[in-house]
mmCIF file with all atom_site columns, C-alpha atoms in Angstrom:
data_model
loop_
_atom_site.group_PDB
_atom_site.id
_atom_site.type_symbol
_atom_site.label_atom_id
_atom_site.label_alt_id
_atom_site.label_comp_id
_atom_site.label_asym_id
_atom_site.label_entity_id
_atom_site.label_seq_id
_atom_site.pdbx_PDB_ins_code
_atom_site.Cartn_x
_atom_site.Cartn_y
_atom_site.Cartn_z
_atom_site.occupancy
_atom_site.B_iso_or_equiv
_atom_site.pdbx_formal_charge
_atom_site.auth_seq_id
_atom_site.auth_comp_id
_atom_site.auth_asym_id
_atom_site.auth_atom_id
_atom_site.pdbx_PDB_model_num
ATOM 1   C CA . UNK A 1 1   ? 85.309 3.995  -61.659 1.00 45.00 ? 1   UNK A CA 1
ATOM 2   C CA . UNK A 1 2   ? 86.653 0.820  -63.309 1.00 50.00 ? 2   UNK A CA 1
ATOM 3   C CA . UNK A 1 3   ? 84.894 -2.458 -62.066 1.00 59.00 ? 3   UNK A CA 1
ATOM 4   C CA . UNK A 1 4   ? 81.927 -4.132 -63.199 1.00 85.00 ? 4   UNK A CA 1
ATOM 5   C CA . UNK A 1 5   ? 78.671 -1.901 -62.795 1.00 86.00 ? 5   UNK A CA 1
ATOM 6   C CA . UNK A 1 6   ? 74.984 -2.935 -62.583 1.00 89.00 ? 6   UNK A CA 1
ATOM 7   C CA . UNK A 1 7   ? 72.007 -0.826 -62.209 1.00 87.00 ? 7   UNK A CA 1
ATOM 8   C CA . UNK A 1 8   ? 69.967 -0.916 -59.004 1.00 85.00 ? 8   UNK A CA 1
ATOM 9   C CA . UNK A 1 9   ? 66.803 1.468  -57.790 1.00 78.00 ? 9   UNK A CA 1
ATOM 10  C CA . UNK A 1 10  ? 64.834 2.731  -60.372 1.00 68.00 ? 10  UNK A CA 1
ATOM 11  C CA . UNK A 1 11  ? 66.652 2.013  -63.540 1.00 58.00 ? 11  UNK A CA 1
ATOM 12  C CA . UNK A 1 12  ? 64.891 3.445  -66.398 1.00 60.00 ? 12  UNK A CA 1
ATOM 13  C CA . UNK A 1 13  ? 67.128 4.855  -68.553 1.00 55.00 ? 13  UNK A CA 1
ATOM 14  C CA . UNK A 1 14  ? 65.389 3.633  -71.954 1.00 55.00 ? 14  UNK A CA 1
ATOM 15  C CA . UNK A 1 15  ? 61.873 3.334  -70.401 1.00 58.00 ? 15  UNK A CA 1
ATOM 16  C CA . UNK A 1 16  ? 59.602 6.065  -70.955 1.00 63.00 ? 16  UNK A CA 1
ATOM 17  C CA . UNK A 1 17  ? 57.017 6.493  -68.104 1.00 67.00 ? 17  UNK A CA 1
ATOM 18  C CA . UNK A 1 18  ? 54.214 9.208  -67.236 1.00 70.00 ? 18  UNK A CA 1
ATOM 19  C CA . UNK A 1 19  ? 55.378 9.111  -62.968 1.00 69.00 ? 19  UNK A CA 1
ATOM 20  C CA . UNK A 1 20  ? 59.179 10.239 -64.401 1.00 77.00 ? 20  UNK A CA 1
ATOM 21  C CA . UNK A 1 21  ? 57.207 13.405 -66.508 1.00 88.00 ? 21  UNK A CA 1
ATOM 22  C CA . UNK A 1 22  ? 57.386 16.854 -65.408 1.00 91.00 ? 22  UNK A CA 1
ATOM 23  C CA . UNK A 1 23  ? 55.226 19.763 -66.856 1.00 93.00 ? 23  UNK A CA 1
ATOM 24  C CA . UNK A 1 24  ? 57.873 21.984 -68.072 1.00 95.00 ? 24  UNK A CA 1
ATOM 25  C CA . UNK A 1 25  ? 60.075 23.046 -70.986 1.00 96.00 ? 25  UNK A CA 1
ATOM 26  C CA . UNK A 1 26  ? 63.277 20.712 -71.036 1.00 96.00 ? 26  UNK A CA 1
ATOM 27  C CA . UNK A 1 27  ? 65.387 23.711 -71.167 1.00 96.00 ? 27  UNK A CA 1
ATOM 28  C CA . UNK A 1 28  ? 63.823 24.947 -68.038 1.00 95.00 ? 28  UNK A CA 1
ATOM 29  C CA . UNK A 1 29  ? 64.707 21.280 -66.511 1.00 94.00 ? 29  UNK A CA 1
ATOM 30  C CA . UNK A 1 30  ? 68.059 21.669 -67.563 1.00 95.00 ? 30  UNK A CA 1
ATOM 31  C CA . UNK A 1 31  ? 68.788 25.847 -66.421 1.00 93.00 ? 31  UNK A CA 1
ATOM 32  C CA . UNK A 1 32  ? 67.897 24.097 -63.289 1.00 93.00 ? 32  UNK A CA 1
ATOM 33  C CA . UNK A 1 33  ? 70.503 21.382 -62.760 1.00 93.00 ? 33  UNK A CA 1
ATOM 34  C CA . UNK A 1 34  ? 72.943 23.863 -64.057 1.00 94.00 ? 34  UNK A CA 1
ATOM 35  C CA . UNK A 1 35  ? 72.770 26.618 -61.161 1.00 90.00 ? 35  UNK A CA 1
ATOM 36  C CA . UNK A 1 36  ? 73.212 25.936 -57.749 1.00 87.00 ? 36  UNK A CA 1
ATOM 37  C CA . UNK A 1 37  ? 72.105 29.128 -56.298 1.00 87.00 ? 37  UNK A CA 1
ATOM 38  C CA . UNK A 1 38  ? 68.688 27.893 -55.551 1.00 91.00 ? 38  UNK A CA 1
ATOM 39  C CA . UNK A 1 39  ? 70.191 24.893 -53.229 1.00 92.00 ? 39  UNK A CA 1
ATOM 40  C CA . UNK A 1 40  ? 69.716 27.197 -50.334 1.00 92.00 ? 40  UNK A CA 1
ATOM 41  C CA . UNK A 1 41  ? 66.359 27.994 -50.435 1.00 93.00 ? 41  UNK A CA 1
ATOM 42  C CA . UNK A 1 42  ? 65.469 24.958 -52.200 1.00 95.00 ? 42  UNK A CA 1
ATOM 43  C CA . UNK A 1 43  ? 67.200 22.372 -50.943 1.00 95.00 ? 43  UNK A CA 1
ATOM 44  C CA . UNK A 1 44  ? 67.202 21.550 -47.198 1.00 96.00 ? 44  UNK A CA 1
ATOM 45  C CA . UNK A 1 45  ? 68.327 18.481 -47.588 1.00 95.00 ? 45  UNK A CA 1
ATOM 46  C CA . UNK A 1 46  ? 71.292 18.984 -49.744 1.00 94.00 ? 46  UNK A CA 1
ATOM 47  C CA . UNK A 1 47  ? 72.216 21.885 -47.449 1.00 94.00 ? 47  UNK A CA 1
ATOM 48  C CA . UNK A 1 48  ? 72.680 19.804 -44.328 1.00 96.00 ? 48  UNK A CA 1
ATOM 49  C CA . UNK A 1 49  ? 74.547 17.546 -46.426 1.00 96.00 ? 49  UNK A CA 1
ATOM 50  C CA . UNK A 1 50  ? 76.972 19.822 -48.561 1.00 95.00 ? 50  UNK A CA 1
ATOM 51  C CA . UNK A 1 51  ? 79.608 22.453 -48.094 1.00 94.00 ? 51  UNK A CA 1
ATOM 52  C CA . UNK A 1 52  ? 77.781 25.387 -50.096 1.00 90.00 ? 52  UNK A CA 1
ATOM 53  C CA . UNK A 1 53  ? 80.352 27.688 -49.729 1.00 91.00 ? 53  UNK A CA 1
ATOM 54  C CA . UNK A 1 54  ? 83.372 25.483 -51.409 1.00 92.00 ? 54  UNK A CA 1
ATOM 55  C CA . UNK A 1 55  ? 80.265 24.560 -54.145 1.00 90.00 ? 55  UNK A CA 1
ATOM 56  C CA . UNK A 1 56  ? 82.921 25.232 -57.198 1.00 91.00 ? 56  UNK A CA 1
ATOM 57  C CA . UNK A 1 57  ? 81.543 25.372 -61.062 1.00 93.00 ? 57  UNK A CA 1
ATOM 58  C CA . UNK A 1 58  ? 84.382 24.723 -64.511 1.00 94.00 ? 58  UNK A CA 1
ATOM 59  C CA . UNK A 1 59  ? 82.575 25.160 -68.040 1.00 94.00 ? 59  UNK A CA 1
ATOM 60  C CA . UNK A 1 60  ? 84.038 23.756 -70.741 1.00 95.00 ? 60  UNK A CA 1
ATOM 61  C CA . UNK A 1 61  ? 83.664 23.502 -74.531 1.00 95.00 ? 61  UNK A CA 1
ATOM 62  C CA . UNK A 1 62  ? 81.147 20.102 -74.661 1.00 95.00 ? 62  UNK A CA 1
ATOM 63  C CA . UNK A 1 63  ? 80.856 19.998 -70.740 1.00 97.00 ? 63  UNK A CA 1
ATOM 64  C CA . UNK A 1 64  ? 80.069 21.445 -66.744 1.00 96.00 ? 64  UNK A CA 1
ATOM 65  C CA . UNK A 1 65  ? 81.106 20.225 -63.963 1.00 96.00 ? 65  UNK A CA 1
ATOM 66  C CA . UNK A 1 66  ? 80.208 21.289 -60.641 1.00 95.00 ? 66  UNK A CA 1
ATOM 67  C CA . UNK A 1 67  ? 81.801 19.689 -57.272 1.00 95.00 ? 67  UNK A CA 1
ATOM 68  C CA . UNK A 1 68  ? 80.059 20.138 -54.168 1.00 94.00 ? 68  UNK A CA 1
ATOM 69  C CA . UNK A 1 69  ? 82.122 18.788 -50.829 1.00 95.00 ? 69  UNK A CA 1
ATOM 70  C CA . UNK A 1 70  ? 80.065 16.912 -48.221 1.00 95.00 ? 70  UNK A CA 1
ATOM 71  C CA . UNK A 1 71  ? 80.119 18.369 -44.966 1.00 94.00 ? 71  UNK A CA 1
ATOM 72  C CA . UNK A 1 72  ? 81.765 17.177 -41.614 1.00 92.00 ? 72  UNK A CA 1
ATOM 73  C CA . UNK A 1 73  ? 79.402 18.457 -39.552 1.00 95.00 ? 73  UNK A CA 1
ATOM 74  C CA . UNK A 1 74  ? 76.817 15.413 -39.018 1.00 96.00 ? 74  UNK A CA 1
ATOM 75  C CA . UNK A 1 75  ? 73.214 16.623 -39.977 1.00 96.00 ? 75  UNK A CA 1
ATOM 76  C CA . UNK A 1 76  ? 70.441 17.202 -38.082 1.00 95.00 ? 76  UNK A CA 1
ATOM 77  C CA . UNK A 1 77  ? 67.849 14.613 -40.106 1.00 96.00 ? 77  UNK A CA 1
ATOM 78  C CA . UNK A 1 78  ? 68.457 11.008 -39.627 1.00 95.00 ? 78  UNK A CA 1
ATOM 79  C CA . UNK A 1 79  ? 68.510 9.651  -42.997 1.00 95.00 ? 79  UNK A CA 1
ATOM 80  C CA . UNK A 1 80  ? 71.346 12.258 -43.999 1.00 95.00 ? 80  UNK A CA 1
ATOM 81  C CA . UNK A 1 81  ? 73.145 11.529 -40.941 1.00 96.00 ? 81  UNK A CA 1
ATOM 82  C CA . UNK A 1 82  ? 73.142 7.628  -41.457 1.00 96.00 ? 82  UNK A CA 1
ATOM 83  C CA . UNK A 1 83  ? 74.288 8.267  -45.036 1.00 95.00 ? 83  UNK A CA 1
ATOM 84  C CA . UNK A 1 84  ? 77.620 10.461 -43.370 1.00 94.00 ? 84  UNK A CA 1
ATOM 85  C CA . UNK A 1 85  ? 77.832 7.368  -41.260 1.00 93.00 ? 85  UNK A CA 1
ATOM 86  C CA . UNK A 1 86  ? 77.978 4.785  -43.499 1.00 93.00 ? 86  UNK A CA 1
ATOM 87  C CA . UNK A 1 87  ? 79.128 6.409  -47.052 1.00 91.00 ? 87  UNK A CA 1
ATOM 88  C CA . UNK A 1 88  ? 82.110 4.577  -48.114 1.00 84.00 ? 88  UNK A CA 1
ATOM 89  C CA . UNK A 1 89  ? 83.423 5.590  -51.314 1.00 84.00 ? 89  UNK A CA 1
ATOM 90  C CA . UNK A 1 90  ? 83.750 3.207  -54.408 1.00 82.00 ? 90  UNK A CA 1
ATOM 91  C CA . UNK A 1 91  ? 87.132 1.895  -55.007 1.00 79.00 ? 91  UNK A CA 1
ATOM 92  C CA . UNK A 1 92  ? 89.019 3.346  -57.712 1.00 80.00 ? 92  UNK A CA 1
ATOM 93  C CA . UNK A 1 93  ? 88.263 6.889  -56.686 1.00 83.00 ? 93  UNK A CA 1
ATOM 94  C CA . UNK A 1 94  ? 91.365 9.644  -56.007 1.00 85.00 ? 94  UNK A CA 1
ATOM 95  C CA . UNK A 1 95  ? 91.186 10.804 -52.610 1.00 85.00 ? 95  UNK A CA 1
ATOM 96  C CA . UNK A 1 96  ? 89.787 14.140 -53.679 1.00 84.00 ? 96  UNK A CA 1
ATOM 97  C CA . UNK A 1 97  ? 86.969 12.088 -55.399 1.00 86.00 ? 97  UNK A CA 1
ATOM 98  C CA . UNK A 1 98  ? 85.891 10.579 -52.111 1.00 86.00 ? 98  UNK A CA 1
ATOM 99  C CA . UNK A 1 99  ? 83.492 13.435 -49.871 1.00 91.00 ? 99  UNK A CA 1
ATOM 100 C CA . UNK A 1 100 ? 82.379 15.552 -53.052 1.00 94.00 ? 100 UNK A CA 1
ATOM 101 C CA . UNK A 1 101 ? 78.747 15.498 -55.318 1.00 95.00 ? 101 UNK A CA 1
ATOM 102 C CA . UNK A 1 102 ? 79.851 15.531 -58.912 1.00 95.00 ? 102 UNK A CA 1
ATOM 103 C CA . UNK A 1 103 ? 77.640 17.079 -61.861 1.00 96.00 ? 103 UNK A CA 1
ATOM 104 C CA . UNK A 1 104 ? 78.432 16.694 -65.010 1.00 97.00 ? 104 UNK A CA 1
ATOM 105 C CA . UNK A 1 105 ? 76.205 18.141 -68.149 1.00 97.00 ? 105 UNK A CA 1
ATOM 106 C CA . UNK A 1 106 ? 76.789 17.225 -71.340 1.00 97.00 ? 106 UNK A CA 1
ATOM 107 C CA . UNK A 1 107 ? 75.511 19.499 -73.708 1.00 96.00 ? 107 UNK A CA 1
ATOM 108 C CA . UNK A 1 108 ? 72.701 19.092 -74.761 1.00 95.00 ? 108 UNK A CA 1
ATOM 109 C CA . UNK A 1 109 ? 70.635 17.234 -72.458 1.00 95.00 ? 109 UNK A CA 1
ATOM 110 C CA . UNK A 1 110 ? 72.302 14.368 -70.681 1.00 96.00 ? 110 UNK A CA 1
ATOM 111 C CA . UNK A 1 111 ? 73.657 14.753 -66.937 1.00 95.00 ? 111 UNK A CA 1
ATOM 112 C CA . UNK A 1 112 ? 75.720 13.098 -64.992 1.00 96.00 ? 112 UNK A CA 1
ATOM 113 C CA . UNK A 1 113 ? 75.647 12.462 -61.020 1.00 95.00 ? 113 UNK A CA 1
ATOM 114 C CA . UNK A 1 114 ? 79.326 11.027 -59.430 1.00 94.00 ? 114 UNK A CA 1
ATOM 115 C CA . UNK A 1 115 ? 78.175 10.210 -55.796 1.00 95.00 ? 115 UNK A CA 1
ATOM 116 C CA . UNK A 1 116 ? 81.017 8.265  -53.718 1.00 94.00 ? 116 UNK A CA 1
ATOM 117 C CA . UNK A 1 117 ? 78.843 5.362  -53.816 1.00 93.00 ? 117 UNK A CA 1
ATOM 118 C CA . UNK A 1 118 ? 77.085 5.135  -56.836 1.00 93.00 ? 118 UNK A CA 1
ATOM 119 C CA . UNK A 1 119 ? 76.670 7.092  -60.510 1.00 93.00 ? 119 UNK A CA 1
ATOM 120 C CA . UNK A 1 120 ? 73.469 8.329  -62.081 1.00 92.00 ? 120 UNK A CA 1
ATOM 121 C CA . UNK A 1 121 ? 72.743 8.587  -65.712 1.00 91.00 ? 121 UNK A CA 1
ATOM 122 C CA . UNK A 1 122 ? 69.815 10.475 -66.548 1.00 89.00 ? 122 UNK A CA 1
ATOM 123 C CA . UNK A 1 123 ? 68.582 12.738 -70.491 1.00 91.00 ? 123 UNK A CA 1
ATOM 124 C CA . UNK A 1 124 ? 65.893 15.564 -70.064 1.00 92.00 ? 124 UNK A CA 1
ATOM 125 C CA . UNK A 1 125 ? 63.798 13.999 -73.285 1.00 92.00 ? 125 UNK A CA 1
ATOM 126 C CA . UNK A 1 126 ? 61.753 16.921 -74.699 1.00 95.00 ? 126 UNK A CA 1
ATOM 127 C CA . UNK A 1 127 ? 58.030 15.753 -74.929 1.00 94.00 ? 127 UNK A CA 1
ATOM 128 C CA . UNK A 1 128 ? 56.246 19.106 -75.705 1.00 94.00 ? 128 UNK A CA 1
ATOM 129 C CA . UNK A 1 129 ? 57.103 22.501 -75.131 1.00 94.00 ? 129 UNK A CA 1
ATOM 130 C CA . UNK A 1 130 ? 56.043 22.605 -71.672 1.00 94.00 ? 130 UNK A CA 1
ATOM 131 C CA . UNK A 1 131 ? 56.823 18.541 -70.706 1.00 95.00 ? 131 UNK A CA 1
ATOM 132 C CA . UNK A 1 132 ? 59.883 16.259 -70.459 1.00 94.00 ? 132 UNK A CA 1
ATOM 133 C CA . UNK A 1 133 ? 60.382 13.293 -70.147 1.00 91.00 ? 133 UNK A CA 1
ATOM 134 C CA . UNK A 1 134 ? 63.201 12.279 -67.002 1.00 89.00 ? 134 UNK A CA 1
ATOM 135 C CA . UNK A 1 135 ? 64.265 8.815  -67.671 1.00 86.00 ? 135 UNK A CA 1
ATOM 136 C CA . UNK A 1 136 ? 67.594 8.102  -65.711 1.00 86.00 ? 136 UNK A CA 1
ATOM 137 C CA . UNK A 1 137 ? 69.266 4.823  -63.992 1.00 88.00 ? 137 UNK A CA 1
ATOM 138 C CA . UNK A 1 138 ? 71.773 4.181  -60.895 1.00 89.00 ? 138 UNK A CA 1
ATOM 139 C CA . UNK A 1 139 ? 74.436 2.767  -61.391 1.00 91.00 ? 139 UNK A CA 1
ATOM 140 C CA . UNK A 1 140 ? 76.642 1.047  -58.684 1.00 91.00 ? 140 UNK A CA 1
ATOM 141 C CA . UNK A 1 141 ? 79.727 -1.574 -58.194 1.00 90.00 ? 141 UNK A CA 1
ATOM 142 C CA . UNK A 1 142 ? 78.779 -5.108 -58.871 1.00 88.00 ? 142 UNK A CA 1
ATOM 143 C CA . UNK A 1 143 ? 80.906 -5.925 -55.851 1.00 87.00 ? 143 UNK A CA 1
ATOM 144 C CA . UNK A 1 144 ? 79.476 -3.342 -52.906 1.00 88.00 ? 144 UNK A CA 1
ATOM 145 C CA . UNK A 1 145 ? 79.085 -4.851 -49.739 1.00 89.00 ? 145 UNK A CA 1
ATOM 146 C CA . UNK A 1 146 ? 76.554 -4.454 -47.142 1.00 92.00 ? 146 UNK A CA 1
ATOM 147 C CA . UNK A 1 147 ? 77.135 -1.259 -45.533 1.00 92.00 ? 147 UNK A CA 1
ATOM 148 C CA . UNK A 1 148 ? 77.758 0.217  -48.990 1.00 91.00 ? 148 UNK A CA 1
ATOM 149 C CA . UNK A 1 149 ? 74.370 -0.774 -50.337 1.00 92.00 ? 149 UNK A CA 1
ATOM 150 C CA . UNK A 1 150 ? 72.402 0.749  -46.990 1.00 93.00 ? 150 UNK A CA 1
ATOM 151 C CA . UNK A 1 151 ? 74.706 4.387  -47.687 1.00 93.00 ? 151 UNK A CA 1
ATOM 152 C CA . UNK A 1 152 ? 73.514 3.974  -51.557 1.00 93.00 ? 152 UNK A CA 1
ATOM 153 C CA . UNK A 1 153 ? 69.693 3.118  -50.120 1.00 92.00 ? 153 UNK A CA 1
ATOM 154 C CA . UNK A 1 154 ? 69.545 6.256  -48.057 1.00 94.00 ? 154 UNK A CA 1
ATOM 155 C CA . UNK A 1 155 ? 71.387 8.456  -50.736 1.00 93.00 ? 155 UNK A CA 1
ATOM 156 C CA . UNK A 1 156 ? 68.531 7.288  -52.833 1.00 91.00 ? 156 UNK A CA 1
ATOM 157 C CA . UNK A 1 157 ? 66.217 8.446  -50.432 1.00 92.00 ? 157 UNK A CA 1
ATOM 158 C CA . UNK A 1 158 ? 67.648 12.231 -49.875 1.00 93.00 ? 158 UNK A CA 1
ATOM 159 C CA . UNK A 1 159 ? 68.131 12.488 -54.251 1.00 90.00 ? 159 UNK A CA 1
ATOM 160 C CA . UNK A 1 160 ? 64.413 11.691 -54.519 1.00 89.00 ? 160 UNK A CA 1
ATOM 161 C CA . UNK A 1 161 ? 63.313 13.945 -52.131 1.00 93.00 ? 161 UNK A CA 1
ATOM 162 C CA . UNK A 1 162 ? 65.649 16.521 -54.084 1.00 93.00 ? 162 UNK A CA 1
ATOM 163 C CA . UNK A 1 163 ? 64.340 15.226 -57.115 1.00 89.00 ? 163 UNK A CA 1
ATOM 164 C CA . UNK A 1 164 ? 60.814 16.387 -56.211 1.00 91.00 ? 164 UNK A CA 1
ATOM 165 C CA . UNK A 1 165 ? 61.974 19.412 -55.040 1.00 95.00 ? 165 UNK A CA 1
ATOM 166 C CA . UNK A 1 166 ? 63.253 20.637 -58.108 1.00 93.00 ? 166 UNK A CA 1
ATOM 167 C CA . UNK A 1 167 ? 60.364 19.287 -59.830 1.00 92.00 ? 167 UNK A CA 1
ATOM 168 C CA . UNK A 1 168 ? 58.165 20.967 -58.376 1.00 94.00 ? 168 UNK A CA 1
ATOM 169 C CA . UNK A 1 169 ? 60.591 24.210 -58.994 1.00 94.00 ? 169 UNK A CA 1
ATOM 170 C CA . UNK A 1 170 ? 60.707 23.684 -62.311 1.00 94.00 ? 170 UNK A CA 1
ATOM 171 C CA . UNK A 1 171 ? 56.954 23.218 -63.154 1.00 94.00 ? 171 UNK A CA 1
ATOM 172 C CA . UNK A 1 172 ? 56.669 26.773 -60.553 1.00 94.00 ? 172 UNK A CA 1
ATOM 173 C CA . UNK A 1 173 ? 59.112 28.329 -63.424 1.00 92.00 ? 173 UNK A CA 1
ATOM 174 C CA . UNK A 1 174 ? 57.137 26.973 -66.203 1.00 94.00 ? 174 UNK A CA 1
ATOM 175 C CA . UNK A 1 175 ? 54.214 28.799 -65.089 1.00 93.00 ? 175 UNK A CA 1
ATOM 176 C CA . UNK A 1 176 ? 55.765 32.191 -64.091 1.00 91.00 ? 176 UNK A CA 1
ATOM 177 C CA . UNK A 1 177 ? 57.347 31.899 -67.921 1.00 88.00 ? 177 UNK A CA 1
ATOM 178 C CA . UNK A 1 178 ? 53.878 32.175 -68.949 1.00 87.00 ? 178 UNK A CA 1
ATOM 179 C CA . UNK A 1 179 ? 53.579 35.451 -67.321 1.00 87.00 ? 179 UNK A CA 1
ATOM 180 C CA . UNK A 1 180 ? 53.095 37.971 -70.346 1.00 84.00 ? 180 UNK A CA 1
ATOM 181 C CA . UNK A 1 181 ? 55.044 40.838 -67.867 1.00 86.00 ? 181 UNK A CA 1
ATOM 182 C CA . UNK A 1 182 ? 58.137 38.315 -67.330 1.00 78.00 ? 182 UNK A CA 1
ATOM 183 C CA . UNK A 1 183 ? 61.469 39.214 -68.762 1.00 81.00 ? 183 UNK A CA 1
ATOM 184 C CA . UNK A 1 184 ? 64.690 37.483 -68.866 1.00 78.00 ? 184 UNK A CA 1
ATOM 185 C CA . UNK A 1 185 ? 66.907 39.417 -66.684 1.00 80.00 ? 185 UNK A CA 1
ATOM 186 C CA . UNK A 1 186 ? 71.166 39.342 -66.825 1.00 86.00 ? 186 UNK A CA 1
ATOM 187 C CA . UNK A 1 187 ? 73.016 36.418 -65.710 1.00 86.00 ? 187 UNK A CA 1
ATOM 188 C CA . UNK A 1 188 ? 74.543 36.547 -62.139 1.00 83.00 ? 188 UNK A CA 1
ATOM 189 C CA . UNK A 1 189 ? 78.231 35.174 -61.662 1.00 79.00 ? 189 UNK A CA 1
ATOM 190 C CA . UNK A 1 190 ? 76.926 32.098 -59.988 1.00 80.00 ? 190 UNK A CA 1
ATOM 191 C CA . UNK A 1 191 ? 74.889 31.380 -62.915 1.00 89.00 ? 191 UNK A CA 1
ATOM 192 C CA . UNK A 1 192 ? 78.501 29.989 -65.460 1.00 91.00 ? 192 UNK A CA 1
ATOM 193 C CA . UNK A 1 193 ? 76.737 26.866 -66.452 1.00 93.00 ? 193 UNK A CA 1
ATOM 194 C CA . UNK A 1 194 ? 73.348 28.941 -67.196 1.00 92.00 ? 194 UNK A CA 1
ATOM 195 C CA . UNK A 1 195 ? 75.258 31.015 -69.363 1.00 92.00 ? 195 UNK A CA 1
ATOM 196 C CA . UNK A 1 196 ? 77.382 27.804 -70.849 1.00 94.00 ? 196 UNK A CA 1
ATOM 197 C CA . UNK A 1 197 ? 73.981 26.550 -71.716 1.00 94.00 ? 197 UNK A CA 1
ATOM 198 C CA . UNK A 1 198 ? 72.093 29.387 -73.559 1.00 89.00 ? 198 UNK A CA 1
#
């Protein structure tokens, strides 16, 4: 990205903090982030905003990374919609770098979010064996202007409705691990960065 960051929103990557705690197993957290089949049932949100089908996953060694294109077609909800009006990508970025959702997870807990407009930094902190800590900070160009910062302000807004989303998943998972009939079943192709993980 080059250029001089700073951190804006809800930096808190070194602060610990009971609202940023979810009640499951950090490994749980992580299977999460590292499958996107649940995005359509999941995510409505991200849905509107993403082109599921080109959704494209590469595993390496010490790393996933998973690209997700934005879509053309302007969404339905307002917020997303004013975010495809206004996004304008950080410079420094390739032209393939500018409508596409980065992931990146670094083995073993620390992910990576490459948004056109901003970067998030967040570590799934173990706490227990059914809590983890989420501590995480945005990151954006010292030098945005205006328009940028409202497209970062409404991004914010979709990722923490996400973000609650899949905590709420997570803590659901948790729970059904509990189960004393469950099983882990096979992996499914779409589930690479699962697989990567375990």
């Amino acid at each position: 990205l080059g250029g001089d960051m700073e951190p804006f929103g809800d930096a808190r990557i070194h602060v610990s903090d009971a609202s940023h705690v979810q009640n499951s197993n950090w490994k749980v957290a992580i299977d999460n982030y590292l499958e996107g089949y649940h995005v359509p049932v999941a995510h409505p949100g991200l849905m509107r905003l993403l082109d599921y089908k080109h959704y494209a996953v590469e595993t390496t060694d010490a790393y996933v990374v998973y690209d997700a294109p934005l879509r053309d077609k302007p969404s339905d909800n307002w917020a997303e919609r004013m975010y495809q009006r206004t996004i304008r990508p950080m410079p420094g970025l390739a032209a393939e770098d500018e409508r596409v959702f980065r992931y990146i997870a670094i083995y073993p807990n620390t992910v990576i979010d490459l948004y056109p407009d901003h970067v998030l930094l967040w570590k799934m902190n173990p706490l227990d064996v059914d809590r983890v800590d989420v501590p995480g900070t945005y990151l954006r160009r010292r030098d945005c202007d205006a328009r940028t910062r409202i497209a970062q302000k409404l991004n914010l807004y979709v990722s923490q409705i996400t973000n609650h989303e899949d905590e709420d998943l997570v803590q659901r998972m948790q729970i059904g691990l509990g189960n004393t009939d469950f099983e882990p079943g096979p992996l499914s192709l779409r589930e690479r960065g699962v697989a990567w993980f375990a």
